Short mmCIF file of C-alpha atoms and ligand atoms in Angstrom, two decimals:
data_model
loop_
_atom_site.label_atom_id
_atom_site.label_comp_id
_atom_site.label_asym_id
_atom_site.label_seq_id
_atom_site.Cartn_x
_atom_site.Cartn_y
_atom_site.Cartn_z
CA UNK A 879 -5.27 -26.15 -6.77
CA UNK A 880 -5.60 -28.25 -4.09
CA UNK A 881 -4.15 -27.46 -0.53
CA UNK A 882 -2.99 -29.89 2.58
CA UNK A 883 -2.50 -27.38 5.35
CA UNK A 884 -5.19 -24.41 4.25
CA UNK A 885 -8.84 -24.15 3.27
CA UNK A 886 -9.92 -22.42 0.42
CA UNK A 887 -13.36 -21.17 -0.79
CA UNK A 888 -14.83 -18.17 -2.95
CA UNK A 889 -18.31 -16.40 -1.83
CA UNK A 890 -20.35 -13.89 -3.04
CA UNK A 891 -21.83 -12.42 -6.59
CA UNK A 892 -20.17 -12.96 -9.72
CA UNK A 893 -17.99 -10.43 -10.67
CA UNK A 894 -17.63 -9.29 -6.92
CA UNK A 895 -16.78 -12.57 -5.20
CA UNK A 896 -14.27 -12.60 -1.74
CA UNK A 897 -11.60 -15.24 -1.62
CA UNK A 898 -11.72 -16.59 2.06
CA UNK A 899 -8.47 -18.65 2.90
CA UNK A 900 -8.41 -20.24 6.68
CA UNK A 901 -4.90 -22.27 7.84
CA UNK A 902 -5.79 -25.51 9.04
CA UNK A 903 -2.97 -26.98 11.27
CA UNK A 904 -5.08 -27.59 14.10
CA UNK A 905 -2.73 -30.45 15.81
CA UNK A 906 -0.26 -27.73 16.04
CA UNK A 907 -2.37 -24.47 16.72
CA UNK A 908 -2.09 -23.44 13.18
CA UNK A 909 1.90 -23.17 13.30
CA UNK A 910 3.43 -21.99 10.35
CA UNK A 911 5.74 -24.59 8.69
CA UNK A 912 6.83 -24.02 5.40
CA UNK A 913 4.37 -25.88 3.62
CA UNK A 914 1.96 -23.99 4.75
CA UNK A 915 3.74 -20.70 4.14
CA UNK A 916 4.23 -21.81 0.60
CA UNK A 917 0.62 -22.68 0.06
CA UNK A 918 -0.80 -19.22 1.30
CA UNK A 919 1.21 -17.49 -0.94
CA UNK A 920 0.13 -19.59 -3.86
CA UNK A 921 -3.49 -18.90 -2.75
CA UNK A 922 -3.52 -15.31 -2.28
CA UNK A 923 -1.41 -14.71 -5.51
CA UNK A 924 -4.29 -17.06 -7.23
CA UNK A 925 -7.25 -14.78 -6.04
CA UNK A 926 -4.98 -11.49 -6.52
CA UNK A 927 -4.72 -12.59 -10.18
CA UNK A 928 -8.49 -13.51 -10.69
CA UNK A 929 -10.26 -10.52 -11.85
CA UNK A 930 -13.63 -11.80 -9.89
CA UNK A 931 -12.10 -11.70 -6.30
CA UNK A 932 -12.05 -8.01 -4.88
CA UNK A 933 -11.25 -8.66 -1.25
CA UNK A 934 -9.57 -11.49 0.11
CA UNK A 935 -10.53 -12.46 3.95
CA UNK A 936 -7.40 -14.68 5.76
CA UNK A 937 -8.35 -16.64 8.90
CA UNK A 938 -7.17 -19.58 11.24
CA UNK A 939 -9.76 -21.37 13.88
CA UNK A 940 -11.45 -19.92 17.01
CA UNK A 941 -9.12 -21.47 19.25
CA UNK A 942 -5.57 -20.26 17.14
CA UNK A 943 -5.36 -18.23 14.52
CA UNK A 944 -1.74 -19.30 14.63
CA UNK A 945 0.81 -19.76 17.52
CA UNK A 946 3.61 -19.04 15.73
CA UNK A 947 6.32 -20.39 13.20
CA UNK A 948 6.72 -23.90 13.61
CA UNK A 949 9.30 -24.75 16.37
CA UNK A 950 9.99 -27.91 15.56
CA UNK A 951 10.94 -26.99 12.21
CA UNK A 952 13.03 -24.56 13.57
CA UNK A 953 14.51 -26.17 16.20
CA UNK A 954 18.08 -27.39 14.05
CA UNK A 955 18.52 -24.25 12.28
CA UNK A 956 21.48 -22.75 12.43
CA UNK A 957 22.47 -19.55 11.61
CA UNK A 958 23.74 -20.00 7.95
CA UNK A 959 20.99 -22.95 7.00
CA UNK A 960 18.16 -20.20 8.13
CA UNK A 961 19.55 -17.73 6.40
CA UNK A 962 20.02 -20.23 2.84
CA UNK A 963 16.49 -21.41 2.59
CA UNK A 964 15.63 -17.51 2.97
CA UNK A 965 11.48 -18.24 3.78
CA UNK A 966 11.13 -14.61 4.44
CA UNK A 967 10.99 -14.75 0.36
CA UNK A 968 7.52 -16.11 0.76
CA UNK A 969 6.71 -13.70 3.30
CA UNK A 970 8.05 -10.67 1.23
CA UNK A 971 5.24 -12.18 -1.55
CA UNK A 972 2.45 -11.04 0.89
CA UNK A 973 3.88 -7.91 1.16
CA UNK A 974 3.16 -7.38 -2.49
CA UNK A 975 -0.30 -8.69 -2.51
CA UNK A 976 -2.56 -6.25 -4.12
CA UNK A 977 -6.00 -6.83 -3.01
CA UNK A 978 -7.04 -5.68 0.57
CA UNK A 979 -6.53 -8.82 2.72
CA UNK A 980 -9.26 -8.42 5.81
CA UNK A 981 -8.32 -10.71 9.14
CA UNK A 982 -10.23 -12.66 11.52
CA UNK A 983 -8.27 -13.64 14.26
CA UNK A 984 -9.32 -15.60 17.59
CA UNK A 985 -7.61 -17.82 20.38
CA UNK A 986 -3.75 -17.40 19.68
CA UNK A 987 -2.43 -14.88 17.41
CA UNK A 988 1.59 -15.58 18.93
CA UNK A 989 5.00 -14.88 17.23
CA UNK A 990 4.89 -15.21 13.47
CA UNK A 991 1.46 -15.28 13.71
CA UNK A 992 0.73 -12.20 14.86
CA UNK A 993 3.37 -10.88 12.27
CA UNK A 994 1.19 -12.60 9.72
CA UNK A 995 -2.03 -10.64 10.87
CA UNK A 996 0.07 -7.39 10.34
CA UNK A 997 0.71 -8.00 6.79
CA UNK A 998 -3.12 -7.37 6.49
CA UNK A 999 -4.52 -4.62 5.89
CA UNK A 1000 -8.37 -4.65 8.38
CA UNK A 1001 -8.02 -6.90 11.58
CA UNK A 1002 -11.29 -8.21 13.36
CA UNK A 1003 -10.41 -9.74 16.36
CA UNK A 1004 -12.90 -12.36 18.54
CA UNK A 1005 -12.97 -11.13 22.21
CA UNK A 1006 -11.33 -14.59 23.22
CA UNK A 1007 -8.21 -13.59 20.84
CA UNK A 1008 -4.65 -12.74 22.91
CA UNK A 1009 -2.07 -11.56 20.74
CA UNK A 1010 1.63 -11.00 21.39
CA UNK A 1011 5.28 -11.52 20.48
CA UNK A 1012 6.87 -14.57 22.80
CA UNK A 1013 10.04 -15.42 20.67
CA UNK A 1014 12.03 -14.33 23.66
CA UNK A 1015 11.19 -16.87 25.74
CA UNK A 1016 12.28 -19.62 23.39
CA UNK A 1017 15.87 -17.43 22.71
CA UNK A 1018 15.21 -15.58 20.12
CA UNK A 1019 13.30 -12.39 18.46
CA UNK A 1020 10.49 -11.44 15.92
CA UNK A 1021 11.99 -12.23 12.78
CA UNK A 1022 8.80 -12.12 10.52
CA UNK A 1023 8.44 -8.00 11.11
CA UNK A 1024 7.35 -7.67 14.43
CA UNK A 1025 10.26 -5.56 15.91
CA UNK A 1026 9.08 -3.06 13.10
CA UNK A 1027 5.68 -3.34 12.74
CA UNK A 1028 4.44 -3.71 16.28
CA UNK A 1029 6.14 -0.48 16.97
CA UNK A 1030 4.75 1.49 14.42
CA UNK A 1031 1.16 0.74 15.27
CA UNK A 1032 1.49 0.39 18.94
CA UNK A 1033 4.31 2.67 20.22
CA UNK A 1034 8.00 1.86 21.15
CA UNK A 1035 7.25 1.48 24.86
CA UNK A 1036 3.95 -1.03 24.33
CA UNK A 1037 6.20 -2.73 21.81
CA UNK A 1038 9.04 -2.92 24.29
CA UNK A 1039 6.90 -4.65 27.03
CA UNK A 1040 5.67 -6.80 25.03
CA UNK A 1041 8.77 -8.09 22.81
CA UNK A 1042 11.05 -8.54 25.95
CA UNK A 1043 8.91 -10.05 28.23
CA UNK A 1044 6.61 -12.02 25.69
CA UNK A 1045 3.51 -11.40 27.35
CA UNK A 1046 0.31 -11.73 25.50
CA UNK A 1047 -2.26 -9.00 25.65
CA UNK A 1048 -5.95 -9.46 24.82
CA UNK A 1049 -8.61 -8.39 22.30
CA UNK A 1050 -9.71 -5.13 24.09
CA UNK A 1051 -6.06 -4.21 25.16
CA UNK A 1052 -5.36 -4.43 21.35
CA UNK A 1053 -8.23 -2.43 20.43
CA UNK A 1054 -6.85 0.33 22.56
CA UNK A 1055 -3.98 0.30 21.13
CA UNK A 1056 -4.84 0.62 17.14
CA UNK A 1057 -3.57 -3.10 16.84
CA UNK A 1058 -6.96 -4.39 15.61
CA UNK A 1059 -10.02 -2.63 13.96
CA UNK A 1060 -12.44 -4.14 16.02
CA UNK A 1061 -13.78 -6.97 18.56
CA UNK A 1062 -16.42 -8.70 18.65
CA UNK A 1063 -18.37 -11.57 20.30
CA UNK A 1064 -16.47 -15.26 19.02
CA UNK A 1065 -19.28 -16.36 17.23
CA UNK A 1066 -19.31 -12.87 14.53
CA UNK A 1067 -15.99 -12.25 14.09
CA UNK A 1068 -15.43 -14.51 10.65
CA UNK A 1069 -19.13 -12.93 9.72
CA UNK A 1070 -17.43 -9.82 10.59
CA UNK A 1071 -14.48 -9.73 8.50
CA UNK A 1072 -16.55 -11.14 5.74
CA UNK A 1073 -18.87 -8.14 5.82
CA UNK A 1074 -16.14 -5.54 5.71
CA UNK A 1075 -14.93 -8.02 2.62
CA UNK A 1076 -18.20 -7.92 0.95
CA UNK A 1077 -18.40 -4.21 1.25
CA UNK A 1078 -15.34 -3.26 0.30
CA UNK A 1079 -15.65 -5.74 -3.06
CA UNK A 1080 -18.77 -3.50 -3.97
CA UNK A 1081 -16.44 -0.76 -4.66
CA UNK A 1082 -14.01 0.21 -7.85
CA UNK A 1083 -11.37 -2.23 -7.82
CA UNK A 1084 -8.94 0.22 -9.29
CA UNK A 1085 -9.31 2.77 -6.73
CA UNK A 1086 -9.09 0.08 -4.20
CA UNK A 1087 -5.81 -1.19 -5.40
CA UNK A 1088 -4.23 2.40 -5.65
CA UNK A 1089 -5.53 3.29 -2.64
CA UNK A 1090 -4.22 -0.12 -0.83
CA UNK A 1091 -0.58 1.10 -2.38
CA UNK A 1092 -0.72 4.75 -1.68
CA UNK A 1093 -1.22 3.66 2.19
CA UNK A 1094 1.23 0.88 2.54
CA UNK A 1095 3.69 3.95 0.79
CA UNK A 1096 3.97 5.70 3.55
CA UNK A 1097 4.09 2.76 5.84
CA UNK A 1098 6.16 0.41 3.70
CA UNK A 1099 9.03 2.83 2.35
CA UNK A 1100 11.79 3.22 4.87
CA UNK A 1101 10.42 -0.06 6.68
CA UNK A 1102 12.82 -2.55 4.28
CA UNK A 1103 16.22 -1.65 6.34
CA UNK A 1104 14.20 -2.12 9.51
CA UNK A 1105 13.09 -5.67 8.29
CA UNK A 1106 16.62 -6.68 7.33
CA UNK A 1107 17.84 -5.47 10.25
CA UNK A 1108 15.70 -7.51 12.26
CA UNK A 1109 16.37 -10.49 9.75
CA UNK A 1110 20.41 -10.65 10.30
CA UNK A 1111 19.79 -10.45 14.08
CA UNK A 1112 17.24 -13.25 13.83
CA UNK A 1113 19.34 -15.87 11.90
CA UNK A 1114 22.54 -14.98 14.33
CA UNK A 1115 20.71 -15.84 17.08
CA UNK A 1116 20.45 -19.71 15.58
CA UNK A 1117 24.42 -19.53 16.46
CA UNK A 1118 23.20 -19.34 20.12
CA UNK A 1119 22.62 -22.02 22.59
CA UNK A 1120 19.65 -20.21 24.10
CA UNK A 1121 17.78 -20.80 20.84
CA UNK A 1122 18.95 -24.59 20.88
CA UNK A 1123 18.10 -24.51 24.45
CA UNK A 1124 14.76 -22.39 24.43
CA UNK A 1125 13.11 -24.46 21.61
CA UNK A 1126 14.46 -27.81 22.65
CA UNK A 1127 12.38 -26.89 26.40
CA UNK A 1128 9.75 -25.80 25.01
CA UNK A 1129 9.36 -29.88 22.58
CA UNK A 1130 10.19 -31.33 25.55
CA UNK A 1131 7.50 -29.30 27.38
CA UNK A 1132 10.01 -28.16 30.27
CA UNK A 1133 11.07 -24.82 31.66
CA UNK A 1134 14.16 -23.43 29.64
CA UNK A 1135 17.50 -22.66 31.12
CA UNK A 1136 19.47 -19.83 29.52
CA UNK A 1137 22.57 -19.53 29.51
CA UNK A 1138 22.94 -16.46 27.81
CA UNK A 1139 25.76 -17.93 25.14
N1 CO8 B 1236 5.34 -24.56 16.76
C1 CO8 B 1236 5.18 -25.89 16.77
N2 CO8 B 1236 4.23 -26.52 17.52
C2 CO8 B 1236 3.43 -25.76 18.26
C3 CO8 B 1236 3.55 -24.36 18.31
C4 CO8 B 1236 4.55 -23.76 17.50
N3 CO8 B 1236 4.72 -22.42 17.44
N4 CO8 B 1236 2.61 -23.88 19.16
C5 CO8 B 1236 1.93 -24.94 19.63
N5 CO8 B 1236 2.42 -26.07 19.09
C6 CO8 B 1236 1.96 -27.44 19.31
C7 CO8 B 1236 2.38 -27.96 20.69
O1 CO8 B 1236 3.71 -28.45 20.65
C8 CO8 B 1236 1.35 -29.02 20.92
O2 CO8 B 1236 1.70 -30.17 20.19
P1 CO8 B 1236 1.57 -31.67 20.90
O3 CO8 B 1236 0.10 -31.82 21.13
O4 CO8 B 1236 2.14 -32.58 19.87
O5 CO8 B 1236 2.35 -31.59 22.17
C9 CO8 B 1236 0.08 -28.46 20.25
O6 CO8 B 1236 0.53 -27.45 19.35
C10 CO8 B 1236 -0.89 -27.83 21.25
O7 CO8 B 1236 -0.16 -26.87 22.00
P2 CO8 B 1236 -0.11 -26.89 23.60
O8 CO8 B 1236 -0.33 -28.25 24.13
O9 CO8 B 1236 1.15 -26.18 24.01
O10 CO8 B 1236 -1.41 -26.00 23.91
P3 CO8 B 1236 -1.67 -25.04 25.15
O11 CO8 B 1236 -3.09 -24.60 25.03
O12 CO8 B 1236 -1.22 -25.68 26.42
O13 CO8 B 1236 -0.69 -23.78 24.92
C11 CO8 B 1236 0.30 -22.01 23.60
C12 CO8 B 1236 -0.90 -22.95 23.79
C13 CO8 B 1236 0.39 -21.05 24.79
C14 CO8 B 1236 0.06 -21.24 22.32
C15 CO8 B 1236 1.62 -22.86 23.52
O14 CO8 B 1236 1.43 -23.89 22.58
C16 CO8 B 1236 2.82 -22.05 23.10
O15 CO8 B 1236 3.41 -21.36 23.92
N6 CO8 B 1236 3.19 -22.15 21.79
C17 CO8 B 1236 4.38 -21.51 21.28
C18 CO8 B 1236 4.16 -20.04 21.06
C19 CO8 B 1236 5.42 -19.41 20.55
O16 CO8 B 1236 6.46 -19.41 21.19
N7 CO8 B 1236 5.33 -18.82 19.34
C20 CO8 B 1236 6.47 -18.16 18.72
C21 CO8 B 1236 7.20 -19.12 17.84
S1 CO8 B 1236 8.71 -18.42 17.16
C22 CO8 B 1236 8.13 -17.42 15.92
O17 CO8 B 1236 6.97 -17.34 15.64
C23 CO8 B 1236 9.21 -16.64 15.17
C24 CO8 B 1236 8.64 -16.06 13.90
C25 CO8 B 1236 9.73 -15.56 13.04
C26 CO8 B 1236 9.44 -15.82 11.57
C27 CO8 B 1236 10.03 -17.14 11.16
C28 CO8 B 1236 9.85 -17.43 9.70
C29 CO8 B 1236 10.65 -18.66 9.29
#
């Protein structure tokens, strides 16, 4: 299949290849529009299905890895046409990807990006990667997971800091905090996460998979009412002005002003 906004490639030994996908929106910082969206899923469900692909390896570009859902896209929402077109479908699809997904982050790893890099399952970050959650300074929340899985890994109060005031922490902060498996100079980390790809496709493929599920058991069970919790609160806030207001400042590259309606 052939792809606009993501680059896809196979390496490795027959039998025990990787599937490396990277998103390539670099105008935008890797955004996530739903194009995009719709074309990972298609790719990872392709090399989950192909019997030769035992690890899949998801990355963006040194300077972004991605900055976020698309905010332009956004922008017009309102609460009941967010809610209709219901991408979080697309997202739930990655969810249910069986084959260990490994990713290499760098530069920005913002908003529904960083959401996207906790779908995975091993993170290697570059030490020029700052990750965070800044939907409240556009008027509105982590809609994508983030209010759930950011506290799991990292604690309610680190989660706290960093969903309400939207500050970005960096690689070794991250590493501190369990958020990624490791960092490592910019020019390795791709080489990195391929390696930990490579090694983990020389194993059984059938204990990988049951092992993948057994873990995100535990983690994934009572997480569903947390996610649609965090869903209804994300669509009502496209009935607000702030989110007209904080998205409209940030396209017109001004300082928002809230107004708290
Ligand atoms: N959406 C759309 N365009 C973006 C985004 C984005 N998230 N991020 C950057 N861009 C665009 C900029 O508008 C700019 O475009 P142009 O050149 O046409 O003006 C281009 O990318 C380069 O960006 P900057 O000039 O701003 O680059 P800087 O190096 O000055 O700044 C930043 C980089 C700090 C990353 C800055 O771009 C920024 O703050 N971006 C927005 C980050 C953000 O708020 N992310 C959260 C978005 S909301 C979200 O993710 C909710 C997820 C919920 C799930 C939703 C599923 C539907």
């Amino acid at each position: 299949m052939t792809y606009k906004n993501i680059i896809v490639e196979e390496e490795g030994a027959a039998g025990a290849s990787i599937g490396i996908i990277a998103l390539n929106r670099p105008q935008v910082l890797n955004a996530l529009n739903h194009e995009l969206m719709g074309e990972l899923v298609s790719a990872l469900e392709e090399f989950d299905r192909k019997e030769s692909i035992r690890a899949i390896v998801l990355t963006g570009s040194e300077r972004a890895f991605a900055a976020g859902a698309d905010i332009k896209e956004m922008s017009d929402e309102t609460t009941i046409s967010i809610m209709l077109r219901d991408n979080f479908a697309t997202w739930d699809r990655i969810r249910n990807v069986k084959k260990p997904i490994v990713c290499a982050v760098s530069g920005f790893v913002l908003g529904g990006g960083c959401e996207l890099m906790m779908n995975c399952d091993i993170i290697v970050a570059s030490e020029t990667t700052q990750l965070g959650q800044p939907e409240i300074n556009i008027g509105v929340i982590p809609g994508a997971g983030g209010t759930q899985r950011l506290t799991r890994v990292v604690g309610k109060h680190k989660a706290m800091e960093m969903i309400l005031t939207g500050k970005p922490i960096t690689a070794p902060e991250a590493l501190a905090l369990g958020l990624v498996n490791k960092v490592v100079p910019v020019e390795l980390y791709l080489e990195e996460a391929k390696a930990i790809a490579r090694e983990i496709a020389k194993k059984s493929p059938v204990a990988v998979r049951l092992a993948k599920e057994s873990v995100l058991k535990t983690y994934d069970a009572p997480i569903s009412e947390g996610l649609m919790f965090e869903r209804k609160n994300f669509y009502m806030l496209f009935s607000s002005e702030d989110q007209k207001e904080g998205m409209k400042a940030f396209l017109e590259k001004r300082q928002p002003t809230f107004s708290g309606r």
